[in-house]
Tab-separated table of C-alpha atoms and ligand atoms in Angstrom:
chain	number	residue	atom	x	y	z
A	1	MET	CA	171.607	99.817	122.984
A	2	ILE	CA	170.873	96.054	123.195
A	3	GLN	CA	166.852	95.955	122.548
A	4	LYS	CA	164.335	93.278	123.767
A	5	MET	CA	163.808	90.697	121.056
A	6	LYS	CA	161.076	90.652	118.505
A	7	GLY	CA	157.768	89.646	120.050
A	8	THR	CA	158.585	90.163	123.473
A	9	TYR	CA	158.044	93.110	125.669
A	10	ASP	CA	158.625	94.289	129.098
A	11	ILE	CA	155.616	94.226	131.725
A	12	THR	CA	156.014	97.647	133.646
A	13	ASP	CA	152.913	99.478	133.735
A	14	ASP	CA	150.351	96.838	133.437
A	15	ILE	CA	152.103	94.713	136.415
A	16	GLY	CA	148.908	95.426	138.280
A	17	PHE	CA	146.786	93.607	135.788
A	18	TYR	CA	148.999	90.362	135.949
A	19	GLN	CA	148.924	90.486	139.855
A	20	GLU	CA	145.024	90.905	140.029
A	21	ILE	CA	144.447	88.340	137.231
A	22	GLU	CA	146.838	85.898	139.200
A	23	LYS	CA	145.135	86.598	142.195
A	24	VAL	CA	141.703	85.913	141.127
A	25	ILE	CA	143.015	82.692	139.331
A	26	ARG	CA	144.615	81.364	142.789
A	27	LYS	CA	141.221	82.365	144.428
A	28	VAL	CA	138.846	80.765	141.890
A	29	SER	CA	141.033	77.489	141.779
A	30	ARG	CA	140.750	77.049	145.731
A	31	LEU	CA	136.995	76.953	145.194
A	32	TYR	CA	137.343	74.340	142.784
A	33	ASN	CA	139.858	72.189	144.576
A	34	VAL	CA	142.656	73.060	141.983
A	35	LYS	CA	146.150	72.934	142.894
A	36	GLU	CA	148.959	74.837	141.444
A	37	ILE	CA	151.719	72.779	139.424
A	38	ARG	CA	155.144	74.057	137.877
A	39	THR	CA	156.835	72.751	135.498
A	40	PRO	CA	160.185	73.351	133.702
A	41	HIS	CA	160.339	76.309	130.916
A	42	PHE	CA	162.096	73.952	128.836
A	43	GLU	CA	161.655	70.206	127.827
A	44	ASN	CA	163.148	67.417	125.756
A	45	ARG	CA	161.896	68.231	122.230
A	46	GLU	CA	160.573	65.122	121.600
A	47	LEU	CA	157.906	65.299	124.271
A	48	PHE	CA	156.047	67.987	122.296
A	49	HIS	CA	156.514	66.397	118.756
A	50	ARG	CA	154.795	63.270	120.420
A	51	SER	CA	151.837	65.288	122.067
A	52	VAL	CA	151.021	68.613	120.404
A	53	GLY	CA	151.912	66.518	117.196
A	54	GLU	CA	154.269	67.167	114.267
A	55	HIS	CA	152.255	68.382	112.113
A	56	SER	CA	150.464	70.955	114.414
A	57	ASP	CA	151.458	74.299	113.405
A	58	ILE	CA	152.891	74.618	116.612
A	59	VAL	CA	155.403	72.126	116.507
A	60	SER	CA	156.070	72.162	112.500
A	61	LYS	CA	156.866	75.766	112.518
A	62	GLU	CA	156.512	77.911	115.856
A	63	THR	CA	158.753	76.095	118.580
A	64	TYR	CA	162.054	77.441	119.855
A	65	ASP	CA	164.384	74.321	120.007
A	66	PHE	CA	168.325	74.395	120.810
A	67	GLU	CA	171.124	72.312	121.641
A	68	ASP	CA	172.681	72.258	125.078
A	69	ARG	CA	176.058	71.969	125.720
A	70	GLY	CA	175.681	68.284	126.498
A	71	GLY	CA	174.288	67.733	122.982
A	72	ARG	CA	170.698	67.236	124.153
A	73	VAL	CA	167.982	68.892	122.005
A	74	ASN	CA	165.669	71.110	124.292
A	75	THR	CA	162.380	72.708	123.181
A	76	LEU	CA	161.288	75.782	125.233
A	77	ARG	CA	157.454	75.148	126.132
A	78	PRO	CA	154.853	76.198	123.418
A	79	GLU	CA	152.029	75.296	125.569
A	80	GLY	CA	151.322	73.719	129.057
A	81	THR	CA	149.680	70.602	129.005
A	82	ALA	CA	152.624	68.467	127.676
A	83	GLY	CA	155.224	69.313	130.618
A	84	ILE	CA	152.053	68.454	132.929
A	85	VAL	CA	151.602	65.058	131.468
A	86	ARG	CA	154.953	64.358	131.383
A	87	ALA	CA	155.072	65.209	135.212
A	88	LEU	CA	151.947	63.549	135.872
A	89	ILE	CA	153.993	60.255	134.777
A	90	GLU	CA	157.336	60.665	135.583
A	91	ASN	CA	156.111	61.475	139.379
A	92	LYS	CA	153.542	58.873	139.281
A	93	LEU	CA	150.988	61.384	140.036
A	94	TYR	CA	148.277	59.262	138.591
A	95	ALA	CA	148.525	56.696	141.402
A	96	ASP	CA	147.110	59.530	143.824
A	97	PRO	CA	143.701	58.218	144.827
A	98	ARG	CA	142.310	61.737	145.389
A	99	VAL	CA	140.747	61.372	141.638
A	100	PRO	CA	140.288	63.361	139.423
A	101	LEU	CA	143.568	64.995	139.882
A	102	LYS	CA	143.184	68.571	139.164
A	103	ARG	CA	146.073	71.101	138.660
A	104	TYR	CA	146.568	74.675	137.329
A	105	TYR	CA	149.726	76.699	136.222
A	106	ILE	CA	150.318	80.101	135.371
A	107	GLY	CA	153.359	80.988	133.021
A	108	SER	CA	155.526	82.000	129.910
A	109	MET	CA	155.022	80.117	126.894
A	110	PHE	CA	157.195	80.377	123.836
A	111	ARG	CA	156.168	80.389	119.969
A	112	TYR	CA	157.797	81.328	116.814
A	113	GLU	CA	154.999	83.328	115.623
A	114	ARG	CA	154.207	86.565	113.428
A	115	PRO	CA	154.029	89.275	116.074
A	116	GLN	CA	150.534	91.374	115.889
A	117	LYS	CA	147.796	92.200	118.101
A	118	GLY	CA	147.440	90.153	120.893
A	119	ARG	CA	149.887	87.447	119.260
A	120	PHE	CA	153.527	87.333	120.761
A	121	ARG	CA	156.452	85.310	120.851
A	122	GLU	CA	156.792	85.045	124.515
A	123	PHE	CA	153.342	85.151	125.927
A	124	ARG	CA	151.483	84.016	129.436
A	125	GLN	CA	148.752	81.357	129.809
A	126	PHE	CA	147.019	80.261	132.598
A	127	GLY	CA	145.929	77.032	131.939
A	128	ALA	CA	144.322	73.845	134.152
A	129	GLU	CA	144.331	70.179	133.706
A	130	SER	CA	141.881	67.544	135.117
A	131	PHE	CA	143.089	63.862	135.249
A	132	GLY	CA	141.151	60.482	135.950
A	133	SER	CA	137.693	61.253	134.750
A	134	SER	CA	135.847	60.678	131.641
A	135	HIS	CA	132.523	61.838	132.591
A	136	PRO	CA	131.061	64.734	130.912
A	137	SER	CA	130.325	66.171	133.980
A	138	GLN	CA	134.146	66.846	134.454
A	139	ASP	CA	133.954	69.024	131.023
A	140	GLY	CA	130.996	71.065	132.517
A	141	GLU	CA	132.847	71.848	135.902
A	142	MET	CA	136.173	72.613	133.669
A	143	ILE	CA	134.154	75.053	131.512
A	144	ASP	CA	132.262	76.721	134.360
A	145	TYR	CA	135.587	77.046	136.112
A	146	ALA	CA	137.133	78.645	133.559
A	147	MET	CA	133.924	81.141	133.223
A	148	ASN	CA	134.423	81.819	136.966
A	149	VAL	CA	137.481	83.302	136.665
A	150	LEU	CA	136.096	85.824	133.794
A	151	ARG	CA	133.394	86.287	136.151
A	152	ALA	CA	135.427	87.256	139.189
A	153	LEU	CA	137.171	89.764	136.824
A	154	LYS	CA	134.212	91.100	135.654
A	155	LEU	CA	134.521	90.367	131.973
A	156	LYS	CA	131.330	90.715	130.059
A	157	ASN	CA	130.068	89.450	126.822
A	158	VAL	CA	132.228	86.230	126.623
A	159	ARG	CA	130.780	83.498	124.595
A	160	VAL	CA	131.196	79.769	125.377
A	161	HIS	CA	131.536	78.023	121.925
A	162	ILE	CA	131.332	74.144	122.200
A	163	ASN	CA	131.760	71.133	119.620
A	164	SER	CA	132.657	67.705	119.792
A	165	LEU	CA	135.104	65.568	117.686
A	166	GLY	CA	134.170	62.108	119.125
A	167	GLY	CA	136.721	59.513	120.280
A	168	THR	CA	139.517	57.912	118.253
A	169	ALA	CA	137.222	56.134	116.098
A	170	SER	CA	134.726	58.548	115.267
A	171	LYS	CA	137.579	61.125	114.851
A	172	SER	CA	139.184	59.126	112.138
A	173	ALA	CA	136.256	58.153	110.117
A	174	TYR	CA	135.303	61.966	110.459
A	175	LYS	CA	138.949	62.568	108.559
A	176	ASP	CA	138.321	60.293	105.930
A	177	ALA	CA	135.211	61.715	104.894
A	178	LEU	CA	136.614	65.355	105.312
A	179	LYS	CA	139.268	64.487	102.830
A	180	ALA	CA	136.768	62.763	100.232
A	181	HIS	CA	134.931	65.877	100.182
A	182	ILE	CA	137.666	68.071	99.753
A	183	GLU	CA	140.140	66.300	97.474
A	184	PRO	CA	138.037	67.320	94.249
A	185	HIS	CA	138.201	70.794	95.112
A	186	LEU	CA	142.020	70.942	96.895
A	187	GLU	CA	143.555	73.576	94.656
A	188	THR	CA	141.050	76.205	95.380
A	189	LEU	CA	142.340	76.171	98.990
A	190	CYS	CA	145.407	78.066	100.486
A	191	ARG	CA	148.918	76.543	100.109
A	192	GLU	CA	148.800	75.794	103.842
A	193	CYS	CA	145.433	73.931	103.649
A	194	GLN	CA	146.793	72.103	100.929
A	195	ILE	CA	149.799	70.634	103.079
A	196	ARG	CA	147.295	70.261	106.227
A	197	PHE	CA	145.175	68.300	103.815
A	198	GLU	CA	147.853	65.603	104.354
A	199	THR	CA	148.944	66.154	107.680
A	200	ASN	CA	146.278	67.524	109.777
A	201	PRO	CA	142.879	67.864	107.915
A	202	LEU	CA	141.096	68.667	110.893
A	203	ARG	CA	142.702	72.250	110.940
A	204	MET	CA	141.609	73.254	107.426
A	205	LEU	CA	138.146	73.959	109.236
A	206	ASP	CA	139.061	76.557	111.001
A	207	CYS	CA	141.542	78.236	108.733
A	208	LYS	CA	140.871	82.224	108.759
A	209	LYS	CA	141.976	82.529	104.964
A	210	ASP	CA	139.656	79.669	103.767
A	211	LYS	CA	136.663	79.696	106.088
A	212	ASP	CA	134.003	81.487	103.754
A	213	LYS	CA	134.957	78.796	100.858
A	214	ASP	CA	132.051	76.716	99.578
A	215	VAL	CA	133.878	73.758	99.935
A	216	LEU	CA	134.701	74.597	103.665
A	217	LYS	CA	131.068	75.542	104.054
A	218	THR	CA	129.570	72.395	102.787
A	219	ALA	CA	132.144	69.782	104.406
A	220	PRO	CA	130.346	67.294	106.537
A	221	ARG	CA	130.489	67.882	110.161
A	222	THR	CA	132.233	65.943	112.678
A	223	PHE	CA	129.095	66.069	114.561
A	224	ASP	CA	127.599	63.934	111.836
A	225	TYR	CA	130.229	61.034	112.726
A	226	LEU	CA	129.683	60.764	116.135
A	227	ASN	CA	128.903	57.268	117.489
A	228	GLU	CA	126.003	56.767	120.134
A	229	ASP	CA	128.760	56.975	123.007
A	230	ASP	CA	129.916	60.342	121.698
A	231	SER	CA	126.612	61.970	121.347
A	232	ALA	CA	125.685	60.866	124.717
A	233	HIS	CA	128.467	62.514	126.467
A	234	PHE	CA	128.332	65.570	124.316
A	235	GLU	CA	124.380	65.879	125.240
A	236	ALA	CA	125.201	65.277	128.642
A	237	LEU	CA	127.566	68.001	128.610
A	238	LYS	CA	124.934	70.406	127.375
A	239	ARG	CA	122.437	69.553	130.060
A	240	TYR	CA	125.678	70.217	132.690
A	241	LEU	CA	125.911	73.729	131.297
A	242	ASP	CA	122.217	74.342	131.110
A	243	ALA	CA	122.381	73.510	135.029
A	244	MET	CA	125.091	75.952	135.705
A	245	LYS	CA	123.288	78.486	133.420
A	246	ILE	CA	126.194	78.803	131.405
A	247	SER	CA	124.983	79.649	127.707
A	248	TYR	CA	126.619	78.197	124.773
A	249	THR	CA	126.852	78.233	120.682
A	250	VAL	CA	127.355	74.783	119.147
A	251	ASP	CA	130.245	75.613	116.779
A	252	HIS	CA	130.571	72.733	114.156
A	253	SER	CA	133.916	74.674	112.745
A	254	LEU	CA	135.532	74.779	115.922
A	255	VAL	CA	138.420	71.888	115.684
A	256	ARG	CA	141.054	73.749	117.735
A	257	GLY	CA	144.861	73.103	116.558
A	258	LEU	CA	146.349	70.603	118.557
A	259	ASP	CA	146.372	66.906	117.495
A	260	TYR	CA	145.462	65.442	121.041
A	261	TYR	CA	142.073	66.589	121.614
A	262	THR	CA	139.048	63.945	121.631
A	263	HIS	CA	135.410	64.430	122.174
A	264	THR	CA	134.756	67.920	123.565
A	265	VAL	CA	136.527	71.063	122.697
A	266	PHE	CA	135.626	74.850	123.684
A	267	GLU	CA	136.620	78.145	123.279
A	268	LEU	CA	135.761	81.552	124.952
A	269	GLN	CA	135.494	84.348	122.734
A	270	VAL	CA	135.003	88.028	123.336
A	271	SER	CA	133.839	90.338	120.574
A	272	GLU	CA	136.404	90.443	117.139
A	273	ALA	CA	136.021	94.273	117.540
A	274	LEU	CA	138.252	93.892	120.855
A	275	LEU	CA	140.999	91.328	119.409
A	276	GLY	CA	140.384	91.135	115.776
A	277	GLN	CA	140.940	87.425	114.706
A	278	GLN	CA	142.597	86.607	117.804
A	279	ASN	CA	139.365	86.962	119.954
A	280	ALA	CA	139.534	83.172	121.524
A	281	ILE	CA	140.755	84.240	125.158
A	282	CYS	CA	140.531	80.837	126.412
A	283	GLY	CA	140.866	77.290	124.511
A	284	GLY	CA	140.696	73.938	125.334
A	285	GLY	CA	139.224	70.317	125.717
A	286	ARG	CA	139.303	66.621	126.382
A	287	TYR	CA	142.203	64.453	125.504
A	288	ASN	CA	141.558	60.655	126.434
A	289	THR	CA	144.778	59.071	124.848
A	290	LEU	CA	147.449	61.591	125.479
A	291	VAL	CA	148.770	60.085	128.841
A	292	GLU	CA	148.858	56.712	127.230
A	293	ASP	CA	150.426	58.396	124.110
A	294	LEU	CA	153.139	59.487	126.206
A	295	ASP	CA	153.699	56.062	127.953
A	296	GLY	CA	151.629	56.732	130.976
A	297	PRO	CA	148.399	54.574	132.117
A	298	PRO	CA	144.957	54.982	130.238
A	299	THR	CA	144.018	57.958	131.770
A	300	PRO	CA	141.234	60.565	130.682
A	301	ALA	CA	141.862	63.803	131.172
A	302	PHE	CA	140.640	67.503	130.167
A	303	GLY	CA	142.262	70.869	130.057
A	304	PHE	CA	142.215	74.529	129.058
A	305	ALA	CA	144.457	77.470	128.615
A	306	PHE	CA	143.895	81.128	128.686
A	307	GLY	CA	146.280	84.092	126.800
A	308	ILE	CA	146.751	86.285	129.697
A	309	GLU	CA	147.510	89.353	127.491
A	310	ARG	CA	144.743	88.629	125.264
A	311	LEU	CA	142.444	88.941	128.603
A	312	ILE	CA	144.422	92.075	129.463
A	313	VAL	CA	143.107	93.553	126.138
A	314	ALA	CA	139.629	92.733	126.748
A	315	LEU	CA	139.903	93.602	130.427
A	316	LYS	CA	140.675	97.214	129.609
A	317	GLU	CA	138.001	97.614	127.135
A	318	ASN	CA	135.873	96.164	129.891
A	319	GLY	CA	136.940	99.359	131.983
A	320	PHE	CA	138.821	97.240	134.578
A	321	THR	CA	141.424	99.089	136.633
A	322	PRO	CA	143.565	96.806	139.099
A	323	PRO	CA	143.691	98.311	142.423
A	324	SER	CA	146.563	100.655	142.553
A	325	PRO	CA	148.557	100.635	145.751
A	326	SER	CA	149.213	103.416	147.765
A	327	LEU	CA	151.662	103.807	150.954
A	328	HIS	CA	150.218	104.013	154.408
A	329	ALA	CA	153.144	106.864	155.593
A	330	TYR	CA	155.616	108.680	154.310
A	331	PHE	CA	158.679	109.826	156.135
A	332	ILE	CA	160.269	113.151	155.803
A	333	ILE	CA	163.242	113.278	157.356
A	334	MET	CA	166.055	116.178	158.169
A	335	GLY	CA	169.067	115.388	159.576
A	336	ASP	CA	171.228	112.518	160.565
A	337	GLU	CA	169.835	111.851	164.138
A	338	ALA	CA	166.554	111.782	162.843
A	339	ARG	CA	167.154	109.354	160.066
A	340	GLU	CA	168.434	106.985	162.502
A	341	LYS	CA	165.180	107.262	164.697
A	342	ALA	CA	163.310	106.950	161.330
A	343	MET	CA	165.114	103.716	160.172
A	344	GLY	CA	164.047	102.226	163.704
A	345	LEU	CA	160.532	103.294	163.672
A	346	MET	CA	159.907	102.365	159.459
A	347	HIS	CA	161.110	98.893	160.924
A	348	ARG	CA	158.655	98.649	163.196
A	349	LEU	CA	155.774	99.711	161.049
A	350	ARG	CA	156.810	97.362	158.247
A	351	THR	CA	157.158	94.664	160.725
A	352	GLY	CA	153.647	95.293	162.149
A	353	GLY	CA	152.278	95.567	158.564
A	354	ILE	CA	151.906	99.146	157.969
A	355	THR	CA	153.593	100.554	154.512
A	356	CYS	CA	155.989	102.832	154.515
A	357	ASP	CA	158.858	104.323	152.570
A	358	ALA	CA	161.248	107.606	152.815
A	359	ASP	CA	163.491	109.482	150.661
A	360	PHE	CA	166.992	107.960	150.878
A	361	THR	CA	168.940	110.582	148.833
A	362	LYS	CA	168.954	113.654	151.357
A	363	ARG	CA	166.729	115.620	149.752
A	364	SER	CA	165.054	119.032	150.762
A	365	MET	CA	162.058	118.893	152.937
A	366	LYS	CA	160.082	120.246	149.694
A	367	ALA	CA	161.062	117.632	147.492
A	368	GLN	CA	160.235	115.022	150.115
A	369	PHE	CA	156.669	116.340	150.490
A	370	LYS	CA	156.575	116.274	146.856
A	371	GLN	CA	157.875	112.325	146.691
A	372	SER	CA	154.938	111.917	149.605
A	373	ALA	CA	152.396	113.360	146.997
A	374	ARG	CA	153.715	111.044	144.145
A	375	HIS	CA	153.505	107.855	146.605
A	376	ASN	CA	149.830	109.190	147.334
A	377	ALA	CA	150.816	108.502	151.225
A	378	ARG	CA	147.778	108.591	153.561
A	379	PHE	CA	150.646	110.255	156.285
A	380	ALA	CA	153.694	112.222	156.200
A	381	VAL	CA	155.787	111.482	159.438
A	382	ILE	CA	157.948	114.571	159.938
A	383	ILE	CA	161.055	114.025	161.863
A	384	GLY	CA	163.690	116.663	162.383
A	385	GLU	CA	166.328	117.682	164.841
A	386	GLU	CA	163.602	119.522	167.120
A	387	GLU	CA	161.414	116.012	167.302
A	388	VAL	CA	164.486	114.372	168.013
A	389	ALA	CA	165.523	116.656	170.848
A	390	GLN	CA	162.031	116.055	172.393
A	391	ASN	CA	161.419	112.515	171.464
A	392	THR	CA	158.129	113.480	169.479
A	393	LEU	CA	157.350	113.507	165.676
A	394	ASN	CA	154.909	115.484	163.556
A	395	LEU	CA	152.131	113.503	161.918
A	396	LYS	CA	150.252	114.897	159.155
A	397	ASP	CA	146.989	113.027	158.167
A	398	GLN	CA	146.976	114.038	154.476
A	399	ARG	CA	143.675	112.731	153.855
A	400	GLU	CA	141.897	114.358	156.705
A	401	ALA	CA	144.235	117.470	156.564
A	402	THR	CA	145.077	117.272	160.618
A	403	GLU	CA	148.148	117.486	162.248
A	404	ASP	CA	149.461	116.508	166.050
A	405	THR	CA	152.578	115.998	167.607
A	406	ILE	CA	153.051	112.476	169.332
A	407	PRO	CA	155.689	110.557	171.164
A	408	MET	CA	157.736	108.918	168.859
A	409	ASN	CA	156.984	105.535	170.937
A	410	ASP	CA	153.181	105.845	170.139
A	411	LEU	CA	153.694	106.159	166.298
A	412	TYR	CA	152.620	102.472	165.542
A	413	ILE	CA	149.584	102.181	167.657
A	414	THR	CA	148.564	105.909	166.568
A	415	LEU	CA	148.429	104.621	162.817
A	416	MET	CA	147.032	101.282	163.689
A	417	GLU	CA	144.315	102.873	165.574
A	418	ARG	CA	143.512	105.642	162.426
A	419	LEU	CA	143.770	103.348	159.585
A	420	THR	CA	141.740	100.616	161.400
A	421	ARG	CA	139.000	103.326	162.361
A	422	ASN	CA	135.490	102.073	161.088
A	423	THR	CA	137.046	98.804	159.900
A	424	ASN	CA	136.110	96.594	162.634
A	425	GLY	CA	139.924	96.235	163.656
A	426	SER	CA	141.475	95.337	160.450
A	427	CYS	CA	143.184	97.881	158.202
A	428	LYS	CA	141.874	97.799	154.922
A	429	ASP	CA	144.938	98.188	153.080
A	430	CYS	CA	146.761	95.562	155.271
A	431	SER	CA	146.728	91.616	154.734
A	432	GLU	CA	146.742	91.275	158.360
A	433	LYS	CA	145.149	92.257	161.392
A	434	GLY	CA	147.428	94.991	163.350
A	435	ASP	CA	148.926	93.923	166.194
A	436	SER	CA	149.198	96.555	168.612
A	437	GLN	CA	152.452	96.280	170.413
B	1	AMP	P1	146.112	77.098	122.578
B	1	AMP	O1	147.265	76.717	123.432
B	1	AMP	O2	146.759	77.596	121.251
B	1	AMP	O3	145.090	76.504	122.416
B	1	AMP	O4	146.228	79.039	123.090
B	1	AMP	C1	145.321	79.006	124.320
B	1	AMP	C2	145.069	80.466	124.539
B	1	AMP	O5	146.724	81.033	124.502
B	1	AMP	C3	144.962	81.282	123.198
B	1	AMP	O6	143.380	80.979	123.219
B	1	AMP	C4	144.916	82.805	123.730
B	1	AMP	O7	144.436	83.163	124.125
B	1	AMP	C5	146.623	82.478	123.739
B	1	AMP	N1	147.766	82.854	122.831
B	1	AMP	C6	148.189	81.419	122.274
B	1	AMP	N2	149.045	82.102	121.097
B	1	AMP	C7	149.563	83.229	121.524
B	1	AMP	C8	150.677	84.332	120.931
B	1	AMP	N3	151.322	83.910	120.219
B	1	AMP	N4	150.130	85.141	121.771
B	1	AMP	C9	149.506	85.622	122.651
B	1	AMP	N5	148.574	84.455	123.324
B	1	AMP	C10	148.394	83.116	122.846
């Protein structure tokens, strides 16, 4: 038997969580006037080398690269931002006068990581990007948007961690200071940090292995290297968060693993008891130079990404259960003629927005009733030879425990009337208002 690949999984029982989360994302995104964008699952490998950064963990160790039959080198997307920036430039979306341009995405990302709790090789992200504003209120709005998705899902005890890396000049001055501080103690750090020292020094600061070592605890902070403009940006962001009543922690060790961030970086974290070290369910920040680095016009930007699997773990711990779909009606069919009538009736009900199903394997009446219960159907619609002869059917309300014989032609209107009783004319389980024939 062929088995699924390591680090991947099938979404079966949890599908309701994904659907509910996606529904909430689309609803909240609408509130913030953010539209959806869908970009390819694979891109030219160079795109990720030039954006996420050659020396980031993601690109140096974790990408799925493959050469296609035409000799092109493809990479399965490890994150969403690079593809969207490429699409922004290639489709000249930056020329849209409706600035800032805000887009969200939901989809699979691929990283060759060691699978563990909350860490997979194919995982799903919901992310969003805003292009065209360098103003700190844009940072604030995006953090509020991310938090509002969690609020709408009723996820409690989420902490907002923020930090500033400063603009390009401050970030580079800081990197030099950090390296000067660490160099005399380099051999006390893990092997990975020794490599990061040369390639991606900021990443040493959020190394899980070395985080308690004195040399890192006493390291200079990005914060101390911010220039006046960078500091003003960060202070303004804090005021906007206060205005939106979002409490936050300024976390100087927060640097994020991707090269492209400048100024604000942030994470939304749940307790470590829920997800261990993988307790960041969302991360993001400002990236003011990436569009230009990828040959687009200078365009400031801000983005974030949620890990949907981690979000689901946190939601489950919070007691969240997605609504379980139930059927309005289940047909109990005895005989070939009855089946013909039932096919017509089911078509009519479904066209009018009533959910229904039947047994398509010609089982006994008792077995069909059992199926009806398994599907949690409110009504059983029973049609046998006698009903066909009299052009009637037997309608059993399994919730109210009532039973009636009604004309076949009245089925739709009767069900609609009973399903919408006390609900102002709209069926609470239907997405649409019932049309009454
Ligand atoms: P990143 O793109 O690394 O900033 O990650 C953004 C979010 O995606 C994280 O906060 C996680 O919630 C999630 N994430 C990252 N890597 C994985 C993975 N391998 N498996 C599951 N979720 C992940």
